[in-house]
Amino acid sequence: MSLAMNWRAAALGLLLVAGGALAADGAPAKAASGHASTRAPGHAAIASANFHATEAGLEVLAMGGNAFDAAVAVAATLSIVEPESSGIGGGFMAVLHRASDGHNVFIDARETAPAAVDAQDYLNPDGSPNRDTALKGPLSAGIPGEPAGLVLIAKRYGRLPLKQSLAPAIRIAREGFEPDERLREAIAGMQKDLQRWPASTAKYLPGGKPPAAGVIWKDPDQARTLELIASHGDQGFYHGETAQKLVAAVRAAGGNWTLADLASYRAKERTPITVDYRGYRIVTAPPPSSGGVAIAEILNILSGYDLTKMDAATRTHYVIEAMRRAFRDHNDYLGDPDFVKMPLDMLLSPFYADGLRQSILPDRATPSSMLPRAEAVEPGMHTTHFSIIDADGNMAAVTSTVNYTMGSSFVAEGTGVLLNDEMDDFALVPNKPNVYGLLGSKANAPVGGKRMLSSMSPSIVIGADRTAVIGSPGGSTIITQVLEGILHFIDGESARQIAAHKRFHHQYLPDVVNVEAGVFDAAASDALTKMGYTLKSREPWGFMNVVTWDRKTNQLDAASDPRRPSGLGKVQ
Ligand code: GLY
């Protein structure tokens, strides 16, 4: 029996014999409030990765929209001004909180595999993974979910018609904007791939080069596609002119989409995962994200310790060990809930966490030596997150993506739509790492109509007096960033401090702790190294956008990650 199996058996054994979940002081964990909005803030806050998008959201609030209309405006504007990270050719996941009745819902606008998906397309003739078809061109693209998700949010939760909430994005696309440095760098970095397809070259490399600083850049094709969605809802994208153009472009370039794939796409409402920790209720993403399951598992493990009484090295040790165990389960069990039976009751159980906690030594790292080693990559400019609280206390945490930087690099001719490369988030080749170094199993194998597993972890943290809306891009690091952000918020940090906080990351394999410069002082680094951890410096990562609400003082705060100057957190 492998060490992995021994651990799992130990955890399951303890599941049967352990007592109830205890708080750090040994008392039963206090029930946290699931319904925060006893009062409305009377003003609003938005934090997003681009100032045009934050301003678009505020403009829609000023029209009489709520947080959900603003979310539609922010997402659509990011599709124009931050296409390297997200867009209507991709998908998103969102946690919404409705103030009037405390209803929490998860919106799953994740992409799906086309019906004709063929795992052979992602293999070289010698059977090794073909990284090009997985990450570039039309075979790498799932059926987009973002348009359907925005329509669903507007219809079920918004106050305004799409014509109003999409108006700022359409105006920016028609009148033009100055691409920021981050977008110009992303285009330059992906130039070779963008040059492979004429519509991508025409859109992103005008005159054969990435746009220069100061140019005004227009996106009339995407403006037209957004106008069709504004006028016809789902029909404007998944049927008719846009659908025909998308399918024609994909098939002409060697892809396998059909009109039926588009017509059958549905965004879904799901029940979010909730977990209580130190008097706060965390409302977060269920499968097909792995993020919420991992965050809940980590918090359940940590609830057996009092982190506030520990020195930095000991606290970090327990957090890393909890991350390690959660990522192991991520690799083994999770996939699309519509296709895969998952042992969620076990993974989310405090008893399961009790068992895992027993396997953590107080003073030593546990080696992750049970699975083939996977290599992580440096973080790119992929994925985006924004957070909103409106004047009534409605909240939206939205993480949106085209997957890796500039998605598939493939623009579908005549639509202005840059397609995602989300197919790489499937376990295309079992137990071979994807672009984020994540391994997968049968649970996340590609099947027509199935959603690929995500790390996106939009979350709302609800306490008796304080609430945070939080999330970040960053591939597999999303989960650990959001987890650390939740811990920092519960420790009392402000939105600004949370967004700026230095980070560390462990994902089971590779068995190293990625560290941002300055996250640990010399004494903590030394202590962690002596416990057996391999600390590996990494460039700063993430683009966290956080809003917080202190209901005692009625103060709203909004902060965008200081590592990226294009973001804007604003209270109005
Ligand atoms: N494409 C990144 C994620 O969904 O985790």
Short mmCIF file of N, CA, C and O in Angstrom, two decimals, residues 489-532:
data_model
loop_
_atom_site.label_atom_id
_atom_site.label_comp_id
_atom_site.label_asym_id
_atom_site.label_seq_id
_atom_site.Cartn_x
_atom_site.Cartn_y
_atom_site.Cartn_z
N PHE A 489 -8.02 38.65 6.42
CA PHE A 489 -9.24 39.41 6.74
C PHE A 489 -9.74 39.06 8.14
O PHE A 489 -10.06 39.93 8.95
N ILE A 490 -9.76 37.77 8.43
CA ILE A 490 -10.24 37.33 9.75
C ILE A 490 -9.29 37.81 10.85
O ILE A 490 -9.71 38.09 11.97
N ASP A 491 -8.02 37.98 10.51
CA ASP A 491 -7.06 38.55 11.47
C ASP A 491 -7.27 40.06 11.66
O ASP A 491 -6.58 40.68 12.47
N GLY A 492 -8.16 40.67 10.86
CA GLY A 492 -8.48 42.09 11.06
C GLY A 492 -7.86 43.03 10.03
O GLY A 492 -7.96 44.25 10.17
N GLU A 493 -7.22 42.48 8.99
CA GLU A 493 -6.56 43.38 8.02
C GLU A 493 -7.59 44.10 7.15
O GLU A 493 -8.70 43.61 6.90
N SER A 494 -7.18 45.27 6.65
CA SER A 494 -8.03 46.07 5.75
C SER A 494 -7.92 45.52 4.32
O SER A 494 -7.02 44.72 4.02
N ALA A 495 -8.80 46.01 3.45
CA ALA A 495 -8.76 45.59 2.04
C ALA A 495 -7.37 45.85 1.45
O ALA A 495 -6.81 45.01 0.74
N ARG A 496 -6.84 47.02 1.74
CA ARG A 496 -5.52 47.40 1.20
C ARG A 496 -4.43 46.43 1.68
O ARG A 496 -3.59 45.98 0.91
N GLN A 497 -4.45 46.13 2.99
CA GLN A 497 -3.44 45.22 3.54
C GLN A 497 -3.57 43.81 2.94
O GLN A 497 -2.58 43.17 2.63
N ILE A 498 -4.81 43.37 2.78
CA ILE A 498 -5.03 42.01 2.24
C ILE A 498 -4.48 41.92 0.81
O ILE A 498 -3.78 40.99 0.45
N ALA A 499 -4.81 42.95 -0.02
CA ALA A 499 -4.38 42.92 -1.42
C ALA A 499 -2.86 42.99 -1.53
O ALA A 499 -2.27 42.41 -2.44
N ALA A 500 -2.24 43.70 -0.59
CA ALA A 500 -0.78 43.92 -0.68
C ALA A 500 0.01 42.80 0.01
O ALA A 500 1.21 42.68 -0.23
N HIS A 501 -0.65 42.01 0.86
CA HIS A 501 0.09 41.06 1.71
C HIS A 501 1.00 40.16 0.87
O HIS A 501 0.59 39.66 -0.18
N LYS A 502 2.22 39.92 1.33
CA LYS A 502 3.14 39.00 0.64
C LYS A 502 2.57 37.58 0.70
O LYS A 502 1.86 37.24 1.66
N ARG A 503 2.94 36.75 -0.28
CA ARG A 503 2.28 35.44 -0.43
C ARG A 503 3.25 34.26 -0.43
O ARG A 503 4.41 34.41 -0.81
N PHE A 504 2.72 33.09 -0.07
CA PHE A 504 3.43 31.83 -0.29
C PHE A 504 2.44 30.82 -0.85
O PHE A 504 1.21 31.01 -0.75
N HIS A 505 2.97 29.76 -1.45
CA HIS A 505 2.09 28.80 -2.14
C HIS A 505 2.70 27.41 -2.10
O HIS A 505 3.89 27.24 -2.38
N HIS A 506 1.86 26.42 -1.79
CA HIS A 506 2.27 25.02 -1.91
C HIS A 506 1.11 24.26 -2.53
O HIS A 506 -0.04 24.45 -2.13
N GLN A 507 1.41 23.40 -3.52
CA GLN A 507 0.31 22.68 -4.19
C GLN A 507 0.57 21.17 -4.25
O GLN A 507 0.18 20.51 -5.21
N TYR A 508 1.20 20.66 -3.22
CA TYR A 508 1.45 19.22 -3.09
C TYR A 508 2.60 18.77 -3.99
O TYR A 508 3.60 18.26 -3.52
N LEU A 509 2.44 18.94 -5.29
CA LEU A 509 3.54 18.70 -6.22
C LEU A 509 3.63 19.89 -7.16
O LEU A 509 2.60 20.36 -7.63
N PRO A 510 4.82 20.42 -7.44
CA PRO A 510 6.10 20.01 -6.89
C PRO A 510 6.17 20.31 -5.39
O PRO A 510 5.53 21.26 -4.93
N ASP A 511 6.97 19.53 -4.67
CA ASP A 511 7.00 19.66 -3.21
C ASP A 511 7.95 20.80 -2.79
O ASP A 511 8.99 20.57 -2.17
N VAL A 512 7.56 22.00 -3.18
CA VAL A 512 8.32 23.19 -2.80
C VAL A 512 7.33 24.25 -2.33
O VAL A 512 6.16 24.22 -2.71
N VAL A 513 7.82 25.18 -1.52
CA VAL A 513 7.00 26.32 -1.11
C VAL A 513 7.45 27.51 -1.94
O VAL A 513 8.59 27.94 -1.84
N ASN A 514 6.56 28.00 -2.83
CA ASN A 514 6.88 29.22 -3.58
C ASN A 514 6.76 30.41 -2.64
O ASN A 514 5.76 30.53 -1.91
N VAL A 515 7.76 31.28 -2.65
CA VAL A 515 7.72 32.41 -1.73
C VAL A 515 8.00 33.71 -2.48
O VAL A 515 8.87 33.78 -3.33
N GLU A 516 7.21 34.71 -2.14
CA GLU A 516 7.42 36.05 -2.66
C GLU A 516 8.46 36.72 -1.75
O GLU A 516 8.45 36.49 -0.53
N ALA A 517 9.35 37.54 -2.33
CA ALA A 517 10.38 38.19 -1.51
C ALA A 517 9.72 38.94 -0.35
O ALA A 517 8.74 39.66 -0.54
N GLY A 518 10.22 38.72 0.84
CA GLY A 518 9.73 39.46 2.00
C GLY A 518 8.60 38.79 2.76
O GLY A 518 8.16 39.30 3.79
N VAL A 519 8.09 37.65 2.25
CA VAL A 519 6.95 37.04 2.95
C VAL A 519 7.38 36.51 4.32
O VAL A 519 6.61 36.58 5.28
N PHE A 520 8.61 35.98 4.43
CA PHE A 520 9.10 35.51 5.73
C PHE A 520 10.36 36.27 6.09
O PHE A 520 11.19 36.55 5.23
N ASP A 521 10.53 36.55 7.40
CA ASP A 521 11.81 37.14 7.80
C ASP A 521 12.85 36.02 7.89
O ASP A 521 12.53 34.83 7.72
N ALA A 522 14.10 36.40 8.17
CA ALA A 522 15.20 35.42 8.12
C ALA A 522 14.96 34.30 9.14
O ALA A 522 15.19 33.11 8.83
N ALA A 523 14.45 34.64 10.32
CA ALA A 523 14.26 33.62 11.35
C ALA A 523 13.20 32.61 10.92
O ALA A 523 13.37 31.38 11.08
N ALA A 524 12.09 33.09 10.32
CA ALA A 524 11.03 32.18 9.88
C ALA A 524 11.51 31.31 8.72
O ALA A 524 11.24 30.10 8.68
N SER A 525 12.25 31.91 7.77
CA SER A 525 12.77 31.13 6.64
C SER A 525 13.68 30.02 7.15
O SER A 525 13.61 28.87 6.70
N ASP A 526 14.52 30.38 8.11
CA ASP A 526 15.46 29.42 8.67
C ASP A 526 14.71 28.28 9.36
O ASP A 526 14.99 27.09 9.16
N ALA A 527 13.71 28.66 10.16
CA ALA A 527 12.95 27.64 10.90
C ALA A 527 12.21 26.72 9.93
O ALA A 527 12.19 25.49 10.13
N LEU A 528 11.65 27.28 8.88
CA LEU A 528 10.91 26.45 7.91
C LEU A 528 11.86 25.51 7.17
O LEU A 528 11.54 24.34 6.94
N THR A 529 13.03 26.02 6.82
CA THR A 529 14.02 25.17 6.13
C THR A 529 14.42 24.02 7.05
O THR A 529 14.53 22.86 6.61
N LYS A 530 14.62 24.33 8.33
CA LYS A 530 15.01 23.26 9.29
C LYS A 530 13.89 22.22 9.44
O LYS A 530 14.16 21.04 9.72
N MET A 531 12.64 22.65 9.27
CA MET A 531 11.53 21.67 9.36
C MET A 531 11.47 20.77 8.13
O MET A 531 10.67 19.83 8.09
N GLY A 532 12.24 21.10 7.10
CA GLY A 532 12.28 20.25 5.91
C GLY A 532 11.65 20.87 4.68
O GLY A 532 11.48 20.19 3.66
#
